[in-house]
Amino acid sequence: MLDLVEQYGASDLHLKVGRPPVLRVAGELLAQNGWQPLDAADLSRLFCEVSDESQRARFEAQPELDLSCTIDGGSRLRVSASRQRGAIAMTWRRIPSTVPSLDDLRLPSVCKELIMRPRGLVLVTGPAGSGKSTTLAAMIEHLNERKAARIVTCEDPIEYLLEDKRALITQREVGVDTPSAAGAVRAALRQDPDVIVVSELRDMDTIDAALTAAETGHLVLSTLHTAGAAQTIDRLVDVFPPHLQQQTRTILADVLEGILSQALIPTADGQGRVAAVEVLLASTAVRNLIREGKTPQIPGVMETNQRQGMRSMDQALVDLYRRANVTAEAISTVTSNPERLQNLVQGR
């Protein structure tokens, strides 16, 4: 199975009863019709190969499970297991054995500046499968190589295994090392952290804990499944009940350092994907807009402050089109305003 993933350079491998394996290659599904369809016994056996006894017990009790594992040869996998029509179904994602650098990922140079901030909240956002976890790991590794910092992570599940370099890193996994992400963040505050990493801000308790950690002088890094900077701010505020939303805006305006919103664009040669990254930095103007609840004005601020390192998603897409091997058609699938993007491409 893993040889198949390696051969095609696939990002994901989908396994279900009644179908041969299906790969996702450069964003497109590719069925392996030369393989025999998998049966329930195949899926059960494969699940046992990638899980331990405690994980199988959790899956029996609640049949949705995210896990990561190291298999023969040192390969790492992220596995999402569920049940469909009474049988196991899985999606495997192979995790590279080494963390890519920010330069390898061709991310904006501002990423290197944000990760070196002494405190505040830095977020990486984007749809599922947009490379958020990889970007987050690359940022942590950049810090690890350059600063003697105490880093505590809370992950669900742990993907990249990080080795101490200049930093001292503790990696905790939800369901294995801690019962909840919010609890792990609050516990981390008592563990002398400089940096707290949360793999995803999924609920109000975790968001509240992360904001508290940033407010008390720590650098907090996390991800959200949101499509842009303005939507990210609204999501963080809207999870709270109405009577707490203004307070949340005020805290967020004070602690936010930056938001990187990314999307992966297939290259013209079909050999891979590259990231287009929108950048919001917490300037005085941005902080005031957050505090006043005027998030619809934020895209305009990004577009007019490129010299400060900001850029909208449309600006990022045009930049990618001009310097990378991507087509106008490919970038048009990401924008929310195709006509405006076309004008930017044509320099109008």
mmCIF file of C-alpha atoms in Angstrom:
data_model
loop_
_atom_site.group_PDB
_atom_site.id
_atom_site.type_symbol
_atom_site.label_atom_id
_atom_site.label_comp_id
_atom_site.label_asym_id
_atom_site.label_seq_id
_atom_site.Cartn_x
_atom_site.Cartn_y
_atom_site.Cartn_z
ATOM 1 C CA MET A 1 0.000 0.000 0.000
ATOM 2 C CA LEU A 2 2.722 2.465 0.950
ATOM 3 C CA ASP A 3 4.755 1.601 -2.138
ATOM 4 C CA LEU A 4 1.682 2.597 -4.139
ATOM 5 C CA VAL A 5 1.508 5.955 -2.360
ATOM 6 C CA GLU A 6 5.233 6.509 -2.936
ATOM 7 C CA GLN A 7 5.069 5.504 -6.612
ATOM 8 C CA TYR A 8 2.408 8.072 -7.475
ATOM 9 C CA GLY A 9 3.423 10.757 -4.983
ATOM 10 C CA ALA A 10 -0.092 10.567 -3.544
ATOM 11 C CA SER A 11 -1.229 12.700 -0.634
ATOM 12 C CA ASP A 12 -3.917 10.250 0.519
ATOM 13 C CA LEU A 13 -4.940 6.622 0.150
ATOM 14 C CA HIS A 14 -8.641 5.718 0.494
ATOM 15 C CA LEU A 15 -9.654 2.197 1.493
ATOM 16 C CA LYS A 16 -13.207 0.813 1.582
ATOM 17 C CA VAL A 17 -14.966 -2.497 1.096
ATOM 18 C CA GLY A 18 -15.927 -3.318 -2.477
ATOM 19 C CA ARG A 19 -13.410 -1.002 -4.146
ATOM 20 C CA PRO A 20 -9.715 -1.247 -4.976
ATOM 21 C CA PRO A 21 -7.490 1.385 -3.318
ATOM 22 C CA VAL A 22 -8.076 4.954 -4.480
ATOM 23 C CA LEU A 23 -5.278 7.545 -4.395
ATOM 24 C CA ARG A 24 -5.427 11.315 -4.349
ATOM 25 C CA VAL A 25 -2.682 12.587 -6.638
ATOM 26 C CA ALA A 26 -2.174 16.350 -7.160
ATOM 27 C CA GLY A 27 -5.701 16.903 -5.856
ATOM 28 C CA GLU A 28 -7.391 14.352 -8.158
ATOM 29 C CA LEU A 29 -8.735 10.881 -7.290
ATOM 30 C CA LEU A 30 -7.022 7.985 -9.061
ATOM 31 C CA ALA A 31 -8.582 4.496 -8.755
ATOM 32 C CA GLN A 32 -6.216 1.516 -8.830
ATOM 33 C CA ASN A 33 -8.387 -0.696 -11.017
ATOM 34 C CA GLY A 34 -5.588 -3.214 -11.463
ATOM 35 C CA TRP A 35 -6.042 -4.193 -7.807
ATOM 36 C CA GLN A 36 -8.682 -6.569 -6.502
ATOM 37 C CA PRO A 37 -11.543 -4.925 -4.600
ATOM 38 C CA LEU A 38 -10.960 -4.969 -0.842
ATOM 39 C CA ASP A 39 -13.219 -7.012 1.414
ATOM 40 C CA ALA A 40 -14.113 -6.573 5.097
ATOM 41 C CA ALA A 41 -11.366 -8.959 6.198
ATOM 42 C CA ASP A 42 -8.785 -6.913 4.273
ATOM 43 C CA LEU A 43 -9.860 -3.720 5.997
ATOM 44 C CA SER A 44 -9.900 -5.339 9.447
ATOM 45 C CA ARG A 45 -6.421 -6.734 8.911
ATOM 46 C CA LEU A 46 -5.070 -3.405 7.664
ATOM 47 C CA PHE A 47 -6.640 -1.570 10.603
ATOM 48 C CA CYS A 48 -4.934 -3.971 13.012
ATOM 49 C CA GLU A 49 -1.615 -3.284 11.244
ATOM 50 C CA VAL A 50 -1.785 0.448 11.942
ATOM 51 C CA SER A 51 -3.441 0.513 15.393
ATOM 52 C CA ASP A 52 -2.650 -0.754 18.863
ATOM 53 C CA GLU A 53 -4.927 -2.499 21.347
ATOM 54 C CA SER A 54 -6.036 0.675 23.142
ATOM 55 C CA GLN A 55 -6.858 2.387 19.845
ATOM 56 C CA ARG A 56 -8.897 -0.588 18.699
ATOM 57 C CA ALA A 57 -10.818 -0.485 21.982
ATOM 58 C CA ARG A 58 -11.569 3.219 21.463
ATOM 59 C CA PHE A 59 -12.732 2.480 17.920
ATOM 60 C CA GLU A 60 -15.102 -0.211 19.165
ATOM 61 C CA ALA A 61 -16.620 2.231 21.653
ATOM 62 C CA GLN A 62 -16.870 5.147 19.216
ATOM 63 C CA PRO A 63 -16.344 4.204 15.564
ATOM 64 C CA GLU A 64 -14.541 7.334 14.397
ATOM 65 C CA LEU A 65 -10.838 7.439 15.160
ATOM 66 C CA ASP A 66 -7.879 9.574 14.122
ATOM 67 C CA LEU A 67 -4.469 8.142 14.875
ATOM 68 C CA SER A 68 -0.881 8.239 13.758
ATOM 69 C CA CYS A 69 1.602 5.412 13.771
ATOM 70 C CA THR A 70 5.115 4.381 12.841
ATOM 71 C CA ILE A 71 5.334 1.214 10.779
ATOM 72 C CA ASP A 72 8.177 -0.999 9.575
ATOM 73 C CA GLY A 73 10.970 0.997 7.993
ATOM 74 C CA GLY A 74 10.181 4.099 10.061
ATOM 75 C CA SER A 75 7.368 5.418 7.855
ATOM 76 C CA ARG A 76 4.757 7.554 9.609
ATOM 77 C CA LEU A 77 1.039 7.463 8.798
ATOM 78 C CA ARG A 78 -1.931 9.567 9.783
ATOM 79 C CA VAL A 79 -5.005 7.347 9.709
ATOM 80 C CA SER A 80 -8.661 8.346 9.836
ATOM 81 C CA ALA A 81 -10.834 5.281 10.464
ATOM 82 C CA SER A 82 -14.624 5.052 10.481
ATOM 83 C CA ARG A 83 -17.393 2.603 9.673
ATOM 84 C CA GLN A 84 -19.530 2.577 6.550
ATOM 85 C CA ARG A 85 -22.190 -0.047 5.842
ATOM 86 C CA GLY A 86 -21.018 -1.959 8.892
ATOM 87 C CA ALA A 87 -17.393 -2.318 7.765
ATOM 88 C CA ILE A 88 -14.196 -0.381 8.413
ATOM 89 C CA ALA A 89 -13.196 2.382 5.993
ATOM 90 C CA MET A 90 -9.915 4.274 6.222
ATOM 91 C CA THR A 91 -7.992 7.162 4.780
ATOM 92 C CA TRP A 92 -4.216 6.983 5.104
ATOM 93 C CA ARG A 93 -1.903 9.950 4.731
ATOM 94 C CA ARG A 94 1.823 9.359 4.652
ATOM 95 C CA ILE A 95 3.825 11.766 6.797
ATOM 96 C CA PRO A 96 7.346 12.556 5.560
ATOM 97 C CA SER A 97 10.085 11.253 7.849
ATOM 98 C CA THR A 98 11.663 14.711 8.005
ATOM 99 C CA VAL A 99 9.957 18.037 8.550
ATOM 100 C CA PRO A 100 10.207 20.221 5.424
ATOM 101 C CA SER A 101 11.676 23.681 5.844
ATOM 102 C CA LEU A 102 9.728 26.865 5.258
ATOM 103 C CA ASP A 103 11.908 27.411 2.198
ATOM 104 C CA ASP A 104 11.098 23.907 0.912
ATOM 105 C CA LEU A 105 7.412 24.798 1.107
ATOM 106 C CA ARG A 106 8.026 28.141 -0.624
ATOM 107 C CA LEU A 107 6.120 29.983 2.084
ATOM 108 C CA PRO A 108 6.261 33.773 2.510
ATOM 109 C CA SER A 109 9.273 35.058 4.447
ATOM 110 C CA VAL A 110 6.918 36.588 7.010
ATOM 111 C CA CYS A 111 6.390 33.048 8.376
ATOM 112 C CA LYS A 112 9.947 33.160 9.715
ATOM 113 C CA GLU A 113 9.241 36.454 11.443
ATOM 114 C CA LEU A 114 5.965 35.333 13.015
ATOM 115 C CA ILE A 115 7.428 32.176 14.551
ATOM 116 C CA MET A 116 10.113 34.232 16.311
ATOM 117 C CA ARG A 117 7.595 36.522 18.044
ATOM 118 C CA PRO A 118 7.895 36.318 21.856
ATOM 119 C CA ARG A 119 4.154 36.126 22.479
ATOM 120 C CA GLY A 120 0.740 36.260 20.844
ATOM 121 C CA LEU A 121 -1.453 34.102 18.609
ATOM 122 C CA VAL A 122 -0.383 32.877 15.159
ATOM 123 C CA LEU A 123 -2.856 30.854 13.087
ATOM 124 C CA VAL A 124 -2.552 28.731 9.952
ATOM 125 C CA THR A 125 -5.903 28.235 8.238
ATOM 126 C CA GLY A 126 -7.346 26.661 5.125
ATOM 127 C CA PRO A 127 -9.631 23.868 3.939
ATOM 128 C CA ALA A 128 -8.976 20.220 4.743
ATOM 129 C CA GLY A 129 -5.961 18.886 2.890
ATOM 130 C CA SER A 130 -4.398 22.307 2.326
ATOM 131 C CA GLY A 131 -1.162 21.513 4.161
ATOM 132 C CA LYS A 132 -1.865 23.313 7.439
ATOM 133 C CA SER A 133 -0.239 20.624 9.609
ATOM 134 C CA THR A 134 2.875 20.613 7.432
ATOM 135 C CA THR A 135 3.181 24.400 7.560
ATOM 136 C CA LEU A 136 2.750 24.351 11.335
ATOM 137 C CA ALA A 137 5.418 21.651 11.709
ATOM 138 C CA ALA A 138 7.812 23.606 9.466
ATOM 139 C CA MET A 139 7.332 26.720 11.589
ATOM 140 C CA ILE A 140 8.002 24.787 14.798
ATOM 141 C CA GLU A 141 11.124 23.230 13.294
ATOM 142 C CA HIS A 142 12.356 26.664 12.181
ATOM 143 C CA LEU A 143 12.097 27.826 15.797
ATOM 144 C CA ASN A 144 13.585 24.565 17.096
ATOM 145 C CA GLU A 145 16.709 25.102 15.004
ATOM 146 C CA ARG A 146 17.214 28.709 16.096
ATOM 147 C CA LYS A 147 16.002 29.369 19.626
ATOM 148 C CA ALA A 148 16.382 27.766 23.053
ATOM 149 C CA ALA A 149 12.654 27.689 23.763
ATOM 150 C CA ARG A 150 10.366 25.421 25.769
ATOM 151 C CA ILE A 151 7.696 24.135 23.351
ATOM 152 C CA VAL A 152 4.640 22.128 24.441
ATOM 153 C CA THR A 153 2.369 20.685 21.759
ATOM 154 C CA CYS A 154 -1.147 19.285 22.013
ATOM 155 C CA GLU A 155 -1.952 17.237 18.915
ATOM 156 C CA ASP A 156 -4.813 15.056 17.703
ATOM 157 C CA PRO A 157 -3.032 12.989 16.582
ATOM 158 C CA ILE A 158 0.746 13.566 16.681
ATOM 159 C CA GLU A 159 1.972 13.582 13.084
ATOM 160 C CA TYR A 160 5.616 14.644 12.859
ATOM 161 C CA LEU A 161 7.926 13.344 15.588
ATOM 162 C CA LEU A 162 10.034 16.354 16.560
ATOM 163 C CA GLU A 163 13.544 15.986 17.952
ATOM 164 C CA ASP A 164 15.019 18.529 20.349
ATOM 165 C CA LYS A 165 17.607 20.758 18.687
ATOM 166 C CA ARG A 166 17.962 24.112 20.378
ATOM 167 C CA ALA A 167 14.447 23.856 21.822
ATOM 168 C CA LEU A 168 13.038 21.519 24.480
ATOM 169 C CA ILE A 169 9.877 19.958 23.020
ATOM 170 C CA THR A 170 7.095 17.995 24.712
ATOM 171 C CA GLN A 171 4.503 16.431 22.384
ATOM 172 C CA ARG A 172 1.166 15.352 23.886
ATOM 173 C CA GLU A 173 -1.564 13.469 22.028
ATOM 174 C CA VAL A 174 -5.271 13.802 22.800
ATOM 175 C CA GLY A 175 -6.718 10.452 23.834
ATOM 176 C CA VAL A 176 -3.285 9.061 24.676
ATOM 177 C CA ASP A 177 -1.459 11.581 26.871
ATOM 178 C CA THR A 178 -4.341 13.901 27.747
ATOM 179 C CA PRO A 179 -8.150 13.628 27.633
ATOM 180 C CA SER A 180 -8.747 16.973 25.914
ATOM 181 C CA ALA A 181 -6.995 19.711 23.995
ATOM 182 C CA ALA A 182 -8.333 22.459 26.258
ATOM 183 C CA GLY A 183 -7.121 20.623 29.359
ATOM 184 C CA ALA A 184 -3.704 20.093 27.807
ATOM 185 C CA VAL A 185 -3.350 23.809 27.026
ATOM 186 C CA ARG A 186 -4.279 24.770 30.585
ATOM 187 C CA ALA A 187 -1.867 22.168 31.971
ATOM 188 C CA ALA A 188 0.880 23.495 29.689
ATOM 189 C CA LEU A 189 0.638 26.876 31.400
ATOM 190 C CA ARG A 190 2.088 25.202 34.510
ATOM 191 C CA GLN A 191 4.959 23.597 32.571
ATOM 192 C CA ASP A 192 7.131 26.690 31.979
ATOM 193 C CA PRO A 193 6.292 27.021 28.258
ATOM 194 C CA ASP A 194 7.534 29.658 25.871
ATOM 195 C CA VAL A 195 5.471 28.274 22.987
ATOM 196 C CA ILE A 196 2.223 26.277 23.055
ATOM 197 C CA VAL A 197 1.102 24.497 19.886
ATOM 198 C CA VAL A 198 -2.475 23.241 19.439
ATOM 199 C CA SER A 199 -3.043 21.148 16.325
ATOM 200 C CA GLU A 200 -6.528 22.615 15.816
ATOM 201 C CA LEU A 201 -8.901 25.027 17.563
ATOM 202 C CA ARG A 202 -12.018 22.878 17.312
ATOM 203 C CA ASP A 203 -14.308 24.141 20.060
ATOM 204 C CA MET A 204 -15.020 27.002 22.442
ATOM 205 C CA ASP A 205 -13.091 25.512 25.373
ATOM 206 C CA THR A 206 -9.935 25.041 23.301
ATOM 207 C CA ILE A 207 -10.205 28.520 21.765
ATOM 208 C CA ASP A 208 -10.720 30.040 25.223
ATOM 209 C CA ALA A 209 -7.679 28.190 26.593
ATOM 210 C CA ALA A 210 -5.540 29.276 23.627
ATOM 211 C CA LEU A 211 -6.559 32.926 23.992
ATOM 212 C CA THR A 212 -5.782 32.789 27.715
ATOM 213 C CA ALA A 213 -2.351 31.318 26.993
ATOM 214 C CA ALA A 214 -1.588 34.069 24.464
ATOM 215 C CA GLU A 215 -2.968 36.732 26.800
ATOM 216 C CA THR A 216 -0.645 35.580 29.603
ATOM 217 C CA GLY A 217 2.496 36.118 27.539
ATOM 218 C CA HIS A 218 3.038 32.918 25.544
ATOM 219 C CA LEU A 219 3.367 32.354 21.810
ATOM 220 C CA VAL A 220 0.451 30.151 20.716
ATOM 221 C CA LEU A 221 0.339 28.433 17.319
ATOM 222 C CA SER A 222 -2.676 26.616 15.926
ATOM 223 C CA THR A 223 -4.836 25.879 12.874
ATOM 224 C CA LEU A 224 -8.471 26.293 11.847
ATOM 225 C CA HIS A 225 -10.553 24.979 8.959
ATOM 226 C CA THR A 226 -11.455 28.423 7.646
ATOM 227 C CA ALA A 227 -11.060 29.873 4.168
ATOM 228 C CA GLY A 228 -9.583 33.292 4.929
ATOM 229 C CA ALA A 229 -8.373 35.710 7.578
ATOM 230 C CA ALA A 230 -11.654 37.590 8.013
ATOM 231 C CA GLN A 231 -13.649 34.359 8.257
ATOM 232 C CA THR A 232 -11.144 33.056 10.808
ATOM 233 C CA ILE A 233 -11.688 36.025 13.099
ATOM 234 C CA ASP A 234 -15.467 35.688 12.812
ATOM 235 C CA ARG A 235 -15.254 31.967 13.597
ATOM 236 C CA LEU A 236 -13.174 32.568 16.728
ATOM 237 C CA VAL A 237 -15.677 35.120 17.991
ATOM 238 C CA ASP A 238 -18.904 33.393 16.941
ATOM 239 C CA VAL A 239 -18.247 30.180 18.902
ATOM 240 C CA PHE A 240 -18.800 32.173 22.093
ATOM 241 C CA PRO A 241 -22.271 33.119 23.387
ATOM 242 C CA PRO A 242 -23.392 36.649 22.441
ATOM 243 C CA HIS A 243 -22.667 38.167 25.854
ATOM 244 C CA LEU A 244 -18.989 37.120 25.580
ATOM 245 C CA GLN A 245 -18.345 38.053 21.960
ATOM 246 C CA GLN A 246 -17.238 41.664 22.503
ATOM 247 C CA GLN A 247 -14.850 40.547 25.231
ATOM 248 C CA THR A 248 -13.466 37.912 22.857
ATOM 249 C CA ARG A 249 -12.970 40.518 20.109
ATOM 250 C CA THR A 250 -11.042 42.694 22.552
ATOM 251 C CA ILE A 251 -8.778 39.843 23.639
ATOM 252 C CA LEU A 252 -8.251 38.698 20.055
ATOM 253 C CA ALA A 253 -7.392 42.239 18.957
ATOM 254 C CA ASP A 254 -4.752 42.393 21.685
ATOM 255 C CA VAL A 255 -3.118 38.969 21.200
ATOM 256 C CA LEU A 256 -3.334 38.221 17.474
ATOM 257 C CA GLU A 257 -0.001 38.445 15.638
ATOM 258 C CA GLY A 258 -0.886 36.972 12.262
ATOM 259 C CA ILE A 259 -3.033 34.632 10.184
ATOM 260 C CA LEU A 260 -1.744 32.590 7.252
ATOM 261 C CA SER A 261 -4.585 31.246 5.095
ATOM 262 C CA GLN A 262 -3.463 28.780 2.470
ATOM 263 C CA ALA A 263 -4.734 26.748 -0.453
ATOM 264 C CA LEU A 264 -2.878 24.172 -2.542
ATOM 265 C CA ILE A 265 -2.837 24.742 -6.306
ATOM 266 C CA PRO A 266 -1.979 21.917 -8.757
ATOM 267 C CA THR A 267 1.028 22.614 -10.952
ATOM 268 C CA ALA A 268 0.539 22.779 -14.718
ATOM 269 C CA ASP A 269 2.614 19.634 -15.254
ATOM 270 C CA GLY A 270 0.442 17.638 -12.838
ATOM 271 C CA GLN A 271 3.464 16.658 -10.754
ATOM 272 C CA GLY A 272 2.440 18.294 -7.494
ATOM 273 C CA ARG A 273 0.843 21.258 -5.771
ATOM 274 C CA VAL A 274 2.126 24.579 -4.455
ATOM 275 C CA ALA A 275 0.717 26.777 -1.710
ATOM 276 C CA ALA A 276 -0.931 30.133 -2.241
ATOM 277 C CA VAL A 277 -0.847 31.955 1.098
ATOM 278 C CA GLU A 278 -2.913 34.923 2.217
ATOM 279 C CA VAL A 279 -1.168 36.921 4.966
ATOM 280 C CA LEU A 280 -2.829 39.058 7.628
ATOM 281 C CA LEU A 281 -0.576 40.837 10.129
ATOM 282 C CA ALA A 282 -1.962 42.490 13.236
ATOM 283 C CA SER A 283 -1.253 46.138 12.477
ATOM 284 C CA THR A 284 -2.872 48.897 14.497
ATOM 285 C CA ALA A 285 -5.561 49.237 11.822
ATOM 286 C CA VAL A 286 -6.291 45.502 11.862
ATOM 287 C CA ARG A 287 -6.499 45.417 15.665
ATOM 288 C CA ASN A 288 -8.994 48.287 15.613
ATOM 289 C CA LEU A 289 -11.149 46.556 12.984
ATOM 290 C CA ILE A 290 -11.212 43.351 15.043
ATOM 291 C CA ARG A 291 -12.100 45.246 18.211
ATOM 292 C CA GLU A 292 -14.913 47.111 16.443
ATOM 293 C CA GLY A 293 -16.300 44.014 14.688
ATOM 294 C CA LYS A 294 -15.526 45.390 11.207
ATOM 295 C CA THR A 295 -13.995 42.224 9.763
ATOM 296 C CA PRO A 296 -15.444 42.796 6.233
ATOM 297 C CA GLN A 297 -12.925 45.653 5.893
ATOM 298 C CA ILE A 298 -9.917 43.422 6.615
ATOM 299 C CA PRO A 299 -9.378 42.162 3.012
ATOM 300 C CA GLY A 300 -9.004 45.770 1.877
ATOM 301 C CA VAL A 301 -6.353 46.394 4.537
ATOM 302 C CA MET A 302 -4.406 43.334 3.376
ATOM 303 C CA GLU A 303 -4.477 44.474 -0.246
ATOM 304 C CA THR A 304 -3.204 47.974 0.528
ATOM 305 C CA ASN A 305 -0.420 46.911 2.904
ATOM 306 C CA GLN A 306 1.735 44.625 0.797
ATOM 307 C CA ARG A 307 4.854 46.539 1.807
ATOM 308 C CA GLN A 308 4.239 45.416 5.394
ATOM 309 C CA GLY A 309 4.102 41.795 4.231
ATOM 310 C CA MET A 310 0.335 41.418 3.966
ATOM 311 C CA ARG A 311 -1.519 40.139 0.922
ATOM 312 C CA SER A 312 -4.988 38.898 0.054
ATOM 313 C CA MET A 313 -5.616 35.447 -1.363
ATOM 314 C CA ASP A 314 -6.213 36.938 -4.819
ATOM 315 C CA GLN A 315 -2.855 38.728 -4.654
ATOM 316 C CA ALA A 316 -1.204 35.480 -3.555
ATOM 317 C CA LEU A 317 -2.818 33.615 -6.460
ATOM 318 C CA VAL A 318 -1.657 36.178 -9.007
ATOM 319 C CA ASP A 319 1.869 36.099 -7.585
ATOM 320 C CA LEU A 320 1.868 32.308 -7.834
ATOM 321 C CA TYR A 321 0.601 32.452 -11.417
ATOM 322 C CA ARG A 322 3.374 34.847 -12.423
ATOM 323 C CA ARG A 323 6.289 33.026 -10.796
ATOM 324 C CA ALA A 324 5.258 29.369 -10.636
ATOM 325 C CA ASN A 325 4.090 26.608 -12.911
ATOM 326 C CA VAL A 326 0.335 27.031 -12.387
ATOM 327 C CA THR A 327 -2.422 27.886 -14.838
ATOM 328 C CA ALA A 328 -4.990 30.679 -14.792
ATOM 329 C CA GLU A 329 -7.686 28.004 -14.720
ATOM 330 C CA ALA A 330 -6.185 26.421 -11.592
ATOM 331 C CA ILE A 331 -6.077 29.648 -9.598
ATOM 332 C CA SER A 332 -9.608 30.594 -10.698
ATOM 333 C CA THR A 333 -11.001 27.612 -8.756
ATOM 334 C CA VAL A 334 -9.765 29.085 -5.458
ATOM 335 C CA THR A 335 -10.824 32.721 -5.671
ATOM 336 C CA SER A 336 -14.192 33.932 -4.438
ATOM 337 C CA ASN A 337 -14.238 36.594 -7.183
ATOM 338 C CA PRO A 338 -13.073 35.164 -10.556
ATOM 339 C CA GLU A 339 -13.735 38.395 -12.475
ATOM 340 C CA ARG A 340 -11.612 40.446 -10.105
ATOM 341 C CA LEU A 341 -8.850 37.836 -10.184
ATOM 342 C CA GLN A 342 -8.843 37.977 -13.977
ATOM 343 C CA ASN A 343 -8.389 41.742 -13.824
ATOM 344 C CA LEU A 344 -5.440 41.330 -11.452
ATOM 345 C CA VAL A 345 -3.853 38.738 -13.743
ATOM 346 C CA GLN A 346 -4.160 41.171 -16.649
ATOM 347 C CA GLY A 347 -2.744 44.016 -14.562
ATOM 348 C CA ARG A 348 -5.931 46.047 -14.519
#
